[in-house]
């Protein structure tokens, strides 16, 4: 049966409310959504994306996302594991860049035509499950990923040193998205990726315009905000979950980065928009 594959496709209505959950959560798989109608907001890593269909959205494993105030949502949800991309290894890097840089793409008339056609062919191939359908699904998904990347901008890897640099930057993003905050250090991430700290800094700077240290701090703040807003953990527990053993240092760090204390943030105190998006 088709659903034994590390791939699934269906409509928002077919999946039910879990496909547009209104609480922040992570997946261990990739998700591509093709939104054709509806209103509301899709929030990915605290960044809000109002619905003005048609859209094509990408969420990578480990990214935190949820839906807010959706109404009349229509479209298709495509779920697949990294293993499903085995025949098109470069798609992993492309999807990582899309999820990190352009997770929410507007579709003009021509783009909506090819996106709708490809998504429709994926649905039909999955439904029929005819001989060789897994190969066809991979090929159609590859075309969808490449065309989405073209729509987002010219960053598809072309091999050589440039591709390695992009791969390192993408791998760094995955570590921050799905890893243990206790291991979020420039040296620790470099070791995990098998490169020097200097090379990691160059690759990340070239890909994002920012330093690994800046992105690590941002990731810690984002995870702290999520835990404070969406759980009942104590400040001490939140500090430990974000890789800081000293709650007092965590409080100073959080205030320096956001302008408010963890307690004020949890209570919804709005100081300079620090809690905007929650």
PDB file of N, CA and C in Angstrom, residues 15-112:
ATOM      1  N   UNK A  15      -6.595  15.179   6.422  1.00  0.00           N
ATOM      2  CA  UNK A  15      -5.778  14.978   7.614  1.00  0.00           C
ATOM      3  C   UNK A  15      -6.530  15.358   8.885  1.00  0.00           C
ATOM      4  N   UNK A  16      -7.390  16.373   8.789  1.00  0.00           N
ATOM      5  CA  UNK A  16      -8.097  16.839   9.966  1.00  0.00           C
ATOM      6  C   UNK A  16      -7.349  17.937  10.691  1.00  0.00           C
ATOM      7  N   UNK A  17      -7.839  18.344  11.873  1.00  0.00           N
ATOM      8  CA  UNK A  17      -7.255  19.478  12.610  1.00  0.00           C
ATOM      9  C   UNK A  17      -5.771  19.340  12.911  1.00  0.00           C
ATOM     10  N   UNK A  18      -5.242  18.125  12.997  1.00  0.00           N
ATOM     11  CA  UNK A  18      -3.811  17.969  13.294  1.00  0.00           C
ATOM     12  C   UNK A  18      -2.939  18.576  12.197  1.00  0.00           C
ATOM     13  N   UNK A  19      -3.495  18.753  11.008  1.00  0.00           N
ATOM     14  CA  UNK A  19      -2.718  19.328   9.910  1.00  0.00           C
ATOM     15  C   UNK A  19      -2.553  20.832  10.050  1.00  0.00           C
ATOM     16  N   UNK A  20      -3.384  21.458  10.881  1.00  0.00           N
ATOM     17  CA  UNK A  20      -3.253  22.902  11.113  1.00  0.00           C
ATOM     18  C   UNK A  20      -3.360  23.181  12.618  1.00  0.00           C
ATOM     19  N   UNK A  21      -2.566  22.442  13.388  1.00  0.00           N
ATOM     20  CA  UNK A  21      -2.585  22.545  14.845  1.00  0.00           C
ATOM     21  C   UNK A  21      -2.260  23.964  15.290  1.00  0.00           C
ATOM     22  N   UNK A  22      -2.962  24.441  16.318  1.00  0.00           N
ATOM     23  CA  UNK A  22      -2.782  25.818  16.770  1.00  0.00           C
ATOM     24  C   UNK A  22      -1.822  25.939  17.948  1.00  0.00           C
ATOM     25  N   UNK A  23      -1.057  24.883  18.238  1.00  0.00           N
ATOM     26  CA  UNK A  23      -0.056  24.940  19.304  1.00  0.00           C
ATOM     27  C   UNK A  23       1.329  24.689  18.704  1.00  0.00           C
ATOM     28  N   UNK A  24       2.355  25.369  19.180  1.00  0.00           N
ATOM     29  CA  UNK A  24       3.704  25.181  18.631  1.00  0.00           C
ATOM     30  C   UNK A  24       4.170  23.736  18.787  1.00  0.00           C
ATOM     31  N   UNK A  25       4.727  23.176  17.718  1.00  0.00           N
ATOM     32  CA  UNK A  25       5.180  21.790  17.740  1.00  0.00           C
ATOM     33  C   UNK A  25       6.260  21.589  16.689  1.00  0.00           C
ATOM     34  N   UNK A  26       6.961  20.462  16.793  1.00  0.00           N
ATOM     35  CA  UNK A  26       8.005  20.100  15.838  1.00  0.00           C
ATOM     36  C   UNK A  26       7.656  18.780  15.177  1.00  0.00           C
ATOM     37  N   UNK A  27       8.234  18.551  13.992  1.00  0.00           N
ATOM     38  CA  UNK A  27       8.131  17.263  13.319  1.00  0.00           C
ATOM     39  C   UNK A  27       9.524  16.662  13.145  1.00  0.00           C
ATOM     40  N   UNK A  28       9.562  15.363  12.938  1.00  0.00           N
ATOM     41  CA  UNK A  28      10.826  14.694  12.597  1.00  0.00           C
ATOM     42  C   UNK A  28      10.929  14.485  11.089  1.00  0.00           C
ATOM     43  N   UNK A  29      10.005  15.063  10.335  1.00  0.00           N
ATOM     44  CA  UNK A  29       9.963  14.899   8.887  1.00  0.00           C
ATOM     45  C   UNK A  29       9.758  16.260   8.224  1.00  0.00           C
ATOM     46  N   UNK A  30       9.916  16.300   6.904  1.00  0.00           N
ATOM     47  CA  UNK A  30       9.649  17.515   6.140  1.00  0.00           C
ATOM     48  C   UNK A  30       8.148  17.641   5.890  1.00  0.00           C
ATOM     49  N   UNK A  31       7.708  18.892   5.776  1.00  0.00           N
ATOM     50  CA  UNK A  31       6.323  19.164   5.430  1.00  0.00           C
ATOM     51  C   UNK A  31       6.287  20.271   4.376  1.00  0.00           C
ATOM     52  N   UNK A  32       5.607  20.008   3.274  1.00  0.00           N
ATOM     53  CA  UNK A  32       5.356  21.024   2.255  1.00  0.00           C
ATOM     54  C   UNK A  32       3.844  21.212   2.180  1.00  0.00           C
ATOM     55  N   UNK A  33       3.396  22.466   2.284  1.00  0.00           N
ATOM     56  CA  UNK A  33       1.964  22.737   2.206  1.00  0.00           C
ATOM     57  C   UNK A  33       1.685  23.594   0.979  1.00  0.00           C
ATOM     58  N   UNK A  34       0.645  23.227   0.270  1.00  0.00           N
ATOM     59  CA  UNK A  34       0.169  24.003  -0.877  1.00  0.00           C
ATOM     60  C   UNK A  34      -1.198  24.550  -0.485  1.00  0.00           C
ATOM     61  N   UNK A  35      -1.247  25.825  -0.116  1.00  0.00           N
ATOM     62  CA  UNK A  35      -2.475  26.446   0.372  1.00  0.00           C
ATOM     63  C   UNK A  35      -3.182  27.127  -0.798  1.00  0.00           C
ATOM     64  N   UNK A  36      -4.428  26.748  -1.031  1.00  0.00           N
ATOM     65  CA  UNK A  36      -5.174  27.299  -2.159  1.00  0.00           C
ATOM     66  C   UNK A  36      -6.301  28.228  -1.728  1.00  0.00           C
ATOM     67  N   UNK A  37      -6.694  28.186  -0.451  1.00  0.00           N
ATOM     68  CA  UNK A  37      -7.767  29.065   0.034  1.00  0.00           C
ATOM     69  C   UNK A  37      -7.688  29.148   1.550  1.00  0.00           C
ATOM     70  N   UNK A  38      -8.289  30.202   2.091  1.00  0.00           N
ATOM     71  CA  UNK A  38      -8.370  30.337   3.541  1.00  0.00           C
ATOM     72  C   UNK A  38      -7.722  31.610   4.050  1.00  0.00           C
ATOM     73  N   UNK A  39      -7.965  31.871   5.333  1.00  0.00           N
ATOM     74  CA  UNK A  39      -7.382  33.030   5.993  1.00  0.00           C
ATOM     75  C   UNK A  39      -6.776  32.591   7.313  1.00  0.00           C
ATOM     76  N   UNK A  40      -5.942  33.458   7.890  1.00  0.00           N
ATOM     77  CA  UNK A  40      -5.266  33.139   9.135  1.00  0.00           C
ATOM     78  C   UNK A  40      -3.784  33.414   9.018  1.00  0.00           C
ATOM     79  N   UNK A  41      -2.997  32.741   9.847  1.00  0.00           N
ATOM     80  CA  UNK A  41      -1.561  32.966   9.890  1.00  0.00           C
ATOM     81  C   UNK A  41      -0.830  31.655  10.137  1.00  0.00           C
ATOM     82  N   UNK A  42       0.275  31.464   9.439  1.00  0.00           N
ATOM     83  CA  UNK A  42       1.162  30.333   9.699  1.00  0.00           C
ATOM     84  C   UNK A  42       2.420  30.892  10.356  1.00  0.00           C
ATOM     85  N   UNK A  43       2.772  30.371  11.537  1.00  0.00           N
ATOM     86  CA  UNK A  43       3.908  30.867  12.309  1.00  0.00           C
ATOM     87  C   UNK A  43       5.010  29.820  12.280  1.00  0.00           C
ATOM     88  N   UNK A  44       6.189  30.209  11.766  1.00  0.00           N
ATOM     89  CA  UNK A  44       7.341  29.315  11.695  1.00  0.00           C
ATOM     90  C   UNK A  44       8.500  29.968  12.431  1.00  0.00           C
ATOM     91  N   UNK A  45       8.971  29.333  13.516  1.00  0.00           N
ATOM     92  CA  UNK A  45      10.082  29.862  14.311  1.00  0.00           C
ATOM     93  C   UNK A  45       9.846  31.330  14.691  1.00  0.00           C
ATOM     94  N   UNK A  46       8.648  31.623  15.193  1.00  0.00           N
ATOM     95  CA  UNK A  46       8.231  32.949  15.661  1.00  0.00           C
ATOM     96  C   UNK A  46       7.977  33.950  14.535  1.00  0.00           C
ATOM     97  N   UNK A  47       8.221  33.565  13.288  1.00  0.00           N
ATOM     98  CA  UNK A  47       7.964  34.479  12.166  1.00  0.00           C
ATOM     99  C   UNK A  47       6.562  34.218  11.632  1.00  0.00           C
ATOM    100  N   UNK A  48       5.772  35.277  11.561  1.00  0.00           N
ATOM    101  CA  UNK A  48       4.373  35.160  11.181  1.00  0.00           C
ATOM    102  C   UNK A  48       4.201  35.357   9.673  1.00  0.00           C
ATOM    103  N   UNK A  49       3.412  34.474   9.056  1.00  0.00           N
ATOM    104  CA  UNK A  49       3.170  34.522   7.619  1.00  0.00           C
ATOM    105  C   UNK A  49       1.657  34.531   7.377  1.00  0.00           C
ATOM    106  N   UNK A  50       1.069  35.719   7.155  1.00  0.00           N
ATOM    107  CA  UNK A  50      -0.372  35.794   6.898  1.00  0.00           C
ATOM    108  C   UNK A  50      -0.739  35.034   5.621  1.00  0.00           C
ATOM    109  N   UNK A  51      -1.903  34.404   5.638  1.00  0.00           N
ATOM    110  CA  UNK A  51      -2.362  33.648   4.482  1.00  0.00           C
ATOM    111  C   UNK A  51      -2.992  34.584   3.459  1.00  0.00           C
ATOM    112  N   UNK A  52      -2.412  34.581   2.272  1.00  0.00           N
ATOM    113  CA  UNK A  52      -2.969  35.280   1.121  1.00  0.00           C
ATOM    114  C   UNK A  52      -2.805  34.330  -0.067  1.00  0.00           C
ATOM    115  N   UNK A  53      -3.589  33.240  -0.088  1.00  0.00           N
ATOM    116  CA  UNK A  53      -3.385  32.162  -1.071  1.00  0.00           C
ATOM    117  C   UNK A  53      -3.389  32.684  -2.510  1.00  0.00           C
ATOM    118  N   UNK A  54      -2.694  31.950  -3.397  1.00  0.00           N
ATOM    119  CA  UNK A  54      -2.057  30.649  -3.161  1.00  0.00           C
ATOM    120  C   UNK A  54      -0.640  30.774  -2.590  1.00  0.00           C
ATOM    121  N   UNK A  55      -0.248  29.770  -1.793  1.00  0.00           N
ATOM    122  CA  UNK A  55       1.066  29.726  -1.168  1.00  0.00           C
ATOM    123  C   UNK A  55       1.672  28.339  -1.313  1.00  0.00           C
ATOM    124  N   UNK A  56       3.006  28.302  -1.214  1.00  0.00           N
ATOM    125  CA  UNK A  56       3.747  27.057  -1.062  1.00  0.00           C
ATOM    126  C   UNK A  56       4.647  27.262   0.152  1.00  0.00           C
ATOM    127  N   UNK A  57       4.505  26.407   1.155  1.00  0.00           N
ATOM    128  CA  UNK A  57       5.277  26.552   2.389  1.00  0.00           C
ATOM    129  C   UNK A  57       6.111  25.321   2.669  1.00  0.00           C
ATOM    130  N   UNK A  58       7.270  25.532   3.310  1.00  0.00           N
ATOM    131  CA  UNK A  58       8.182  24.443   3.635  1.00  0.00           C
ATOM    132  C   UNK A  58       8.539  24.505   5.115  1.00  0.00           C
ATOM    133  N   UNK A  59       8.421  23.371   5.809  1.00  0.00           N
ATOM    134  CA  UNK A  59       8.831  23.250   7.204  1.00  0.00           C
ATOM    135  C   UNK A  59       9.798  22.083   7.294  1.00  0.00           C
ATOM    136  N   UNK A  60      10.996  22.332   7.847  1.00  0.00           N
ATOM    137  CA  UNK A  60      12.024  21.302   7.948  1.00  0.00           C
ATOM    138  C   UNK A  60      11.916  20.565   9.281  1.00  0.00           C
ATOM    139  N   UNK A  61      12.487  19.361   9.372  1.00  0.00           N
ATOM    140  CA  UNK A  61      12.499  18.648  10.651  1.00  0.00           C
ATOM    141  C   UNK A  61      13.121  19.514  11.745  1.00  0.00           C
ATOM    142  N   UNK A  62      12.458  19.557  12.891  1.00  0.00           N
ATOM    143  CA  UNK A  62      12.981  20.306  14.022  1.00  0.00           C
ATOM    144  C   UNK A  62      12.479  21.725  14.129  1.00  0.00           C
ATOM    145  N   UNK A  63      11.951  22.291  13.047  1.00  0.00           N
ATOM    146  CA  UNK A  63      11.432  23.655  13.123  1.00  0.00           C
ATOM    147  C   UNK A  63      10.121  23.686  13.909  1.00  0.00           C
ATOM    148  N   UNK A  64       9.950  24.729  14.722  1.00  0.00           N
ATOM    149  CA  UNK A  64       8.724  24.901  15.499  1.00  0.00           C
ATOM    150  C   UNK A  64       7.744  25.729  14.681  1.00  0.00           C
ATOM    151  N   UNK A  65       6.518  25.231  14.542  1.00  0.00           N
ATOM    152  CA  UNK A  65       5.523  25.997  13.784  1.00  0.00           C
ATOM    153  C   UNK A  65       4.132  25.723  14.329  1.00  0.00           C
ATOM    154  N   UNK A  66       3.190  26.582  13.988  1.00  0.00           N
ATOM    155  CA  UNK A  66       1.787  26.362  14.308  1.00  0.00           C
ATOM    156  C   UNK A  66       0.941  27.296  13.451  1.00  0.00           C
ATOM    157  N   UNK A  67      -0.376  27.104  13.504  1.00  0.00           N
ATOM    158  CA  UNK A  67      -1.319  27.902  12.732  1.00  0.00           C
ATOM    159  C   UNK A  67      -2.175  28.720  13.692  1.00  0.00           C
ATOM    160  N   UNK A  68      -2.516  29.941  13.297  1.00  0.00           N
ATOM    161  CA  UNK A  68      -3.316  30.826  14.142  1.00  0.00           C
ATOM    162  C   UNK A  68      -4.549  31.320  13.384  1.00  0.00           C
ATOM    163  N   UNK A  69      -5.692  31.198  14.013  1.00  0.00           N
ATOM    164  CA  UNK A  69      -6.926  31.792  13.506  1.00  0.00           C
ATOM    165  C   UNK A  69      -7.291  31.398  12.093  1.00  0.00           C
ATOM    166  N   UNK A  70      -7.033  30.145  11.714  1.00  0.00           N
ATOM    167  CA  UNK A  70      -7.312  29.750  10.335  1.00  0.00           C
ATOM    168  C   UNK A  70      -8.800  29.532  10.123  1.00  0.00           C
ATOM    169  N   UNK A  71      -9.252  29.902   8.952  1.00  0.00           N
ATOM    170  CA  UNK A  71     -10.647  29.731   8.574  1.00  0.00           C
ATOM    171  C   UNK A  71     -10.714  29.426   7.081  1.00  0.00           C
ATOM    172  N   UNK A  72     -11.528  28.454   6.717  1.00  0.00           N
ATOM    173  CA  UNK A  72     -11.697  28.105   5.312  1.00  0.00           C
ATOM    174  C   UNK A  72     -10.432  27.587   4.657  1.00  0.00           C
ATOM    175  N   UNK A  73      -9.546  26.959   5.443  1.00  0.00           N
ATOM    176  CA  UNK A  73      -8.261  26.501   4.919  1.00  0.00           C
ATOM    177  C   UNK A  73      -8.454  25.344   3.949  1.00  0.00           C
ATOM    178  N   UNK A  74      -7.909  25.498   2.752  1.00  0.00           N
ATOM    179  CA  UNK A  74      -7.962  24.441   1.738  1.00  0.00           C
ATOM    180  C   UNK A  74      -6.589  24.288   1.114  1.00  0.00           C
ATOM    181  N   UNK A  75      -6.301  23.063   0.685  1.00  0.00           N
ATOM    182  CA  UNK A  75      -5.021  22.806   0.038  1.00  0.00           C
ATOM    183  C   UNK A  75      -4.528  21.412   0.350  1.00  0.00           C
ATOM    184  N   UNK A  76      -3.233  21.224   0.157  1.00  0.00           N
ATOM    185  CA  UNK A  76      -2.628  19.900   0.241  1.00  0.00           C
ATOM    186  C   UNK A  76      -1.424  19.915   1.165  1.00  0.00           C
ATOM    187  N   UNK A  77      -1.256  18.840   1.925  1.00  0.00           N
ATOM    188  CA  UNK A  77      -0.132  18.682   2.837  1.00  0.00           C
ATOM    189  C   UNK A  77       0.691  17.478   2.383  1.00  0.00           C
ATOM    190  N   UNK A  78       1.995  17.697   2.171  1.00  0.00           N
ATOM    191  CA  UNK A  78       2.907  16.638   1.745  1.00  0.00           C
ATOM    192  C   UNK A  78       3.901  16.385   2.867  1.00  0.00           C
ATOM    193  N   UNK A  79       3.993  15.154   3.347  1.00  0.00           N
ATOM    194  CA  UNK A  79       4.893  14.778   4.424  1.00  0.00           C
ATOM    195  C   UNK A  79       5.863  13.714   3.926  1.00  0.00           C
ATOM    196  N   UNK A  80       7.145  13.864   4.264  1.00  0.00           N
ATOM    197  CA  UNK A  80       8.123  12.858   3.845  1.00  0.00           C
ATOM    198  C   UNK A  80       9.360  12.960   4.720  1.00  0.00           C
ATOM    199  N   UNK A  81      10.054  11.844   4.859  1.00  0.00           N
ATOM    200  CA  UNK A  81      11.269  11.804   5.662  1.00  0.00           C
ATOM    201  C   UNK A  81      12.477  12.127   4.797  1.00  0.00           C
ATOM    202  N   UNK A  82      13.596  12.410   5.452  1.00  0.00           N
ATOM    203  CA  UNK A  82      14.826  12.686   4.721  1.00  0.00           C
ATOM    204  C   UNK A  82      15.248  11.483   3.887  1.00  0.00           C
ATOM    205  N   UNK A  83      14.969  10.280   4.394  1.00  0.00           N
ATOM    206  CA  UNK A  83      15.331   9.065   3.661  1.00  0.00           C
ATOM    207  C   UNK A  83      14.663   9.016   2.292  1.00  0.00           C
ATOM    208  N   UNK A  84      13.501   9.613   2.158  1.00  0.00           N
ATOM    209  CA  UNK A  84      12.793   9.579   0.886  1.00  0.00           C
ATOM    210  C   UNK A  84      13.531  10.359  -0.198  1.00  0.00           C
ATOM    211  N   UNK A  85      14.472  11.229   0.212  1.00  0.00           N
ATOM    212  CA  UNK A  85      15.222  12.046  -0.739  1.00  0.00           C
ATOM    213  C   UNK A  85      16.518  11.375  -1.178  1.00  0.00           C
ATOM    214  N   UNK A  86      16.684  10.097  -0.883  1.00  0.00           N
ATOM    215  CA  UNK A  86      17.967   9.427  -1.085  1.00  0.00           C
ATOM    216  C   UNK A  86      18.461   9.537  -2.529  1.00  0.00           C
ATOM    217  N   UNK A  87      17.553   9.555  -3.499  1.00  0.00           N
ATOM    218  CA  UNK A  87      17.971   9.624  -4.905  1.00  0.00           C
ATOM    219  C   UNK A  87      18.333  11.045  -5.326  1.00  0.00           C
ATOM    220  N   UNK A  88      17.956  12.035  -4.542  1.00  0.00           N
ATOM    221  CA  UNK A  88      18.231  13.438  -4.873  1.00  0.00           C
ATOM    222  C   UNK A  88      18.787  14.113  -3.622  1.00  0.00           C
ATOM    223  N   UNK A  89      20.049  13.782  -3.302  1.00  0.00           N
ATOM    224  CA  UNK A  89      20.653  14.233  -2.051  1.00  0.00           C
ATOM    225  C   UNK A  89      20.703  15.763  -1.942  1.00  0.00           C
ATOM    226  N   UNK A  90      20.914  16.458  -3.053  1.00  0.00           N
ATOM    227  CA  UNK A  90      20.993  17.918  -3.010  1.00  0.00           C
ATOM    228  C   UNK A  90      19.683  18.563  -2.560  1.00  0.00           C
ATOM    229  N   UNK A  91      18.568  17.838  -2.713  1.00  0.00           N
ATOM    230  CA  UNK A  91      17.283  18.394  -2.292  1.00  0.00           C
ATOM    231  C   UNK A  91      17.263  18.672  -0.793  1.00  0.00           C
ATOM    232  N   UNK A  92      18.048  17.923  -0.018  1.00  0.00           N
ATOM    233  CA  UNK A  92      18.087  18.163   1.428  1.00  0.00           C
ATOM    234  C   UNK A  92      18.613  19.568   1.709  1.00  0.00           C
ATOM    235  N   UNK A  93      19.691  19.943   1.002  1.00  0.00           N
ATOM    236  CA  UNK A  93      20.260  21.274   1.201  1.00  0.00           C
ATOM    237  C   UNK A  93      19.295  22.354   0.721  1.00  0.00           C
ATOM    238  N   UNK A  94      18.658  22.116  -0.402  1.00  0.00           N
ATOM    239  CA  UNK A  94      17.720  23.098  -0.938  1.00  0.00           C
ATOM    240  C   UNK A  94      16.536  23.291   0.006  1.00  0.00           C
ATOM    241  N   UNK A  95      15.992  22.199   0.518  1.00  0.00           N
ATOM    242  CA  UNK A  95      14.871  22.295   1.448  1.00  0.00           C
ATOM    243  C   UNK A  95      15.291  23.001   2.733  1.00  0.00           C
ATOM    244  N   UNK A  96      16.525  22.732   3.187  1.00  0.00           N
ATOM    245  CA  UNK A  96      17.020  23.406   4.381  1.00  0.00           C
ATOM    246  C   UNK A  96      17.100  24.908   4.186  1.00  0.00           C
ATOM    247  N   UNK A  97      17.584  25.326   3.006  1.00  0.00           N
ATOM    248  CA  UNK A  97      17.671  26.761   2.720  1.00  0.00           C
ATOM    249  C   UNK A  97      16.279  27.379   2.595  1.00  0.00           C
ATOM    250  N   UNK A  98      15.367  26.679   1.938  1.00  0.00           N
ATOM    251  CA  UNK A  98      14.009  27.188   1.808  1.00  0.00           C
ATOM    252  C   UNK A  98      13.368  27.367   3.185  1.00  0.00           C
ATOM    253  N   UNK A  99      13.473  26.331   4.017  1.00  0.00           N
ATOM    254  CA  UNK A  99      12.847  26.379   5.342  1.00  0.00           C
ATOM    255  C   UNK A  99      13.436  27.489   6.200  1.00  0.00           C
ATOM    256  N   UNK A 100      14.745  27.734   6.057  1.00  0.00           N
ATOM    257  CA  UNK A 100      15.405  28.729   6.889  1.00  0.00           C
ATOM    258  C   UNK A 100      15.210  30.148   6.365  1.00  0.00           C
ATOM    259  N   UNK A 101      15.184  30.303   5.028  1.00  0.00           N
ATOM    260  CA  UNK A 101      15.197  31.644   4.444  1.00  0.00           C
ATOM    261  C   UNK A 101      13.872  32.070   3.824  1.00  0.00           C
ATOM    262  N   UNK A 102      13.203  31.148   3.132  1.00  0.00           N
ATOM    263  CA  UNK A 102      11.960  31.502   2.440  1.00  0.00           C
ATOM    264  C   UNK A 102      10.909  30.412   2.655  1.00  0.00           C
ATOM    265  N   UNK A 103      10.432  30.237   3.894  1.00  0.00           N
ATOM    266  CA  UNK A 103       9.505  29.136   4.162  1.00  0.00           C
ATOM    267  C   UNK A 103       8.092  29.360   3.640  1.00  0.00           C
ATOM    268  N   UNK A 104       7.793  30.585   3.183  1.00  0.00           N
ATOM    269  CA  UNK A 104       6.421  30.900   2.784  1.00  0.00           C
ATOM    270  C   UNK A 104       6.456  31.649   1.464  1.00  0.00           C
ATOM    271  N   UNK A 105       6.136  30.970   0.383  1.00  0.00           N
ATOM    272  CA  UNK A 105       6.268  31.532  -0.959  1.00  0.00           C
ATOM    273  C   UNK A 105       4.901  31.846  -1.539  1.00  0.00           C
ATOM    274  N   UNK A 106       4.751  33.063  -2.048  1.00  0.00           N
ATOM    275  CA  UNK A 106       3.549  33.414  -2.786  1.00  0.00           C
ATOM    276  C   UNK A 106       3.646  32.889  -4.205  1.00  0.00           C
ATOM    277  N   UNK A 107       2.526  32.453  -4.756  1.00  0.00           N
ATOM    278  CA  UNK A 107       2.502  31.888  -6.101  1.00  0.00           C
ATOM    279  C   UNK A 107       1.717  32.808  -7.035  1.00  0.00           C
ATOM    280  N   UNK A 108       2.396  33.291  -8.093  1.00  0.00           N
ATOM    281  CA  UNK A 108       1.678  34.090  -9.080  1.00  0.00           C
ATOM    282  C   UNK A 108       0.928  33.151 -10.027  1.00  0.00           C
ATOM    283  N   UNK A 109       0.335  33.703 -11.071  1.00  0.00           N
ATOM    284  CA  UNK A 109      -0.480  32.886 -11.952  1.00  0.00           C
ATOM    285  C   UNK A 109       0.241  31.693 -12.532  1.00  0.00           C
ATOM    286  N   UNK A 110       1.431  31.915 -13.121  1.00  0.00           N
ATOM    287  CA  UNK A 110       2.177  30.824 -13.747  1.00  0.00           C
ATOM    288  C   UNK A 110       2.670  29.828 -12.712  1.00  0.00           C
ATOM    289  N   UNK A 111       3.176  30.341 -11.573  1.00  0.00           N
ATOM    290  CA  UNK A 111       3.683  29.453 -10.529  1.00  0.00           C
ATOM    291  C   UNK A 111       2.562  28.600  -9.944  1.00  0.00           C
ATOM    292  N   UNK A 112       1.381  29.188  -9.792  1.00  0.00           N
ATOM    293  CA  UNK A 112       0.259  28.422  -9.257  1.00  0.00           C
ATOM    294  C   UNK A 112      -0.136  27.302 -10.208  1.00  0.00           C
TER     295      UNK A 112
END
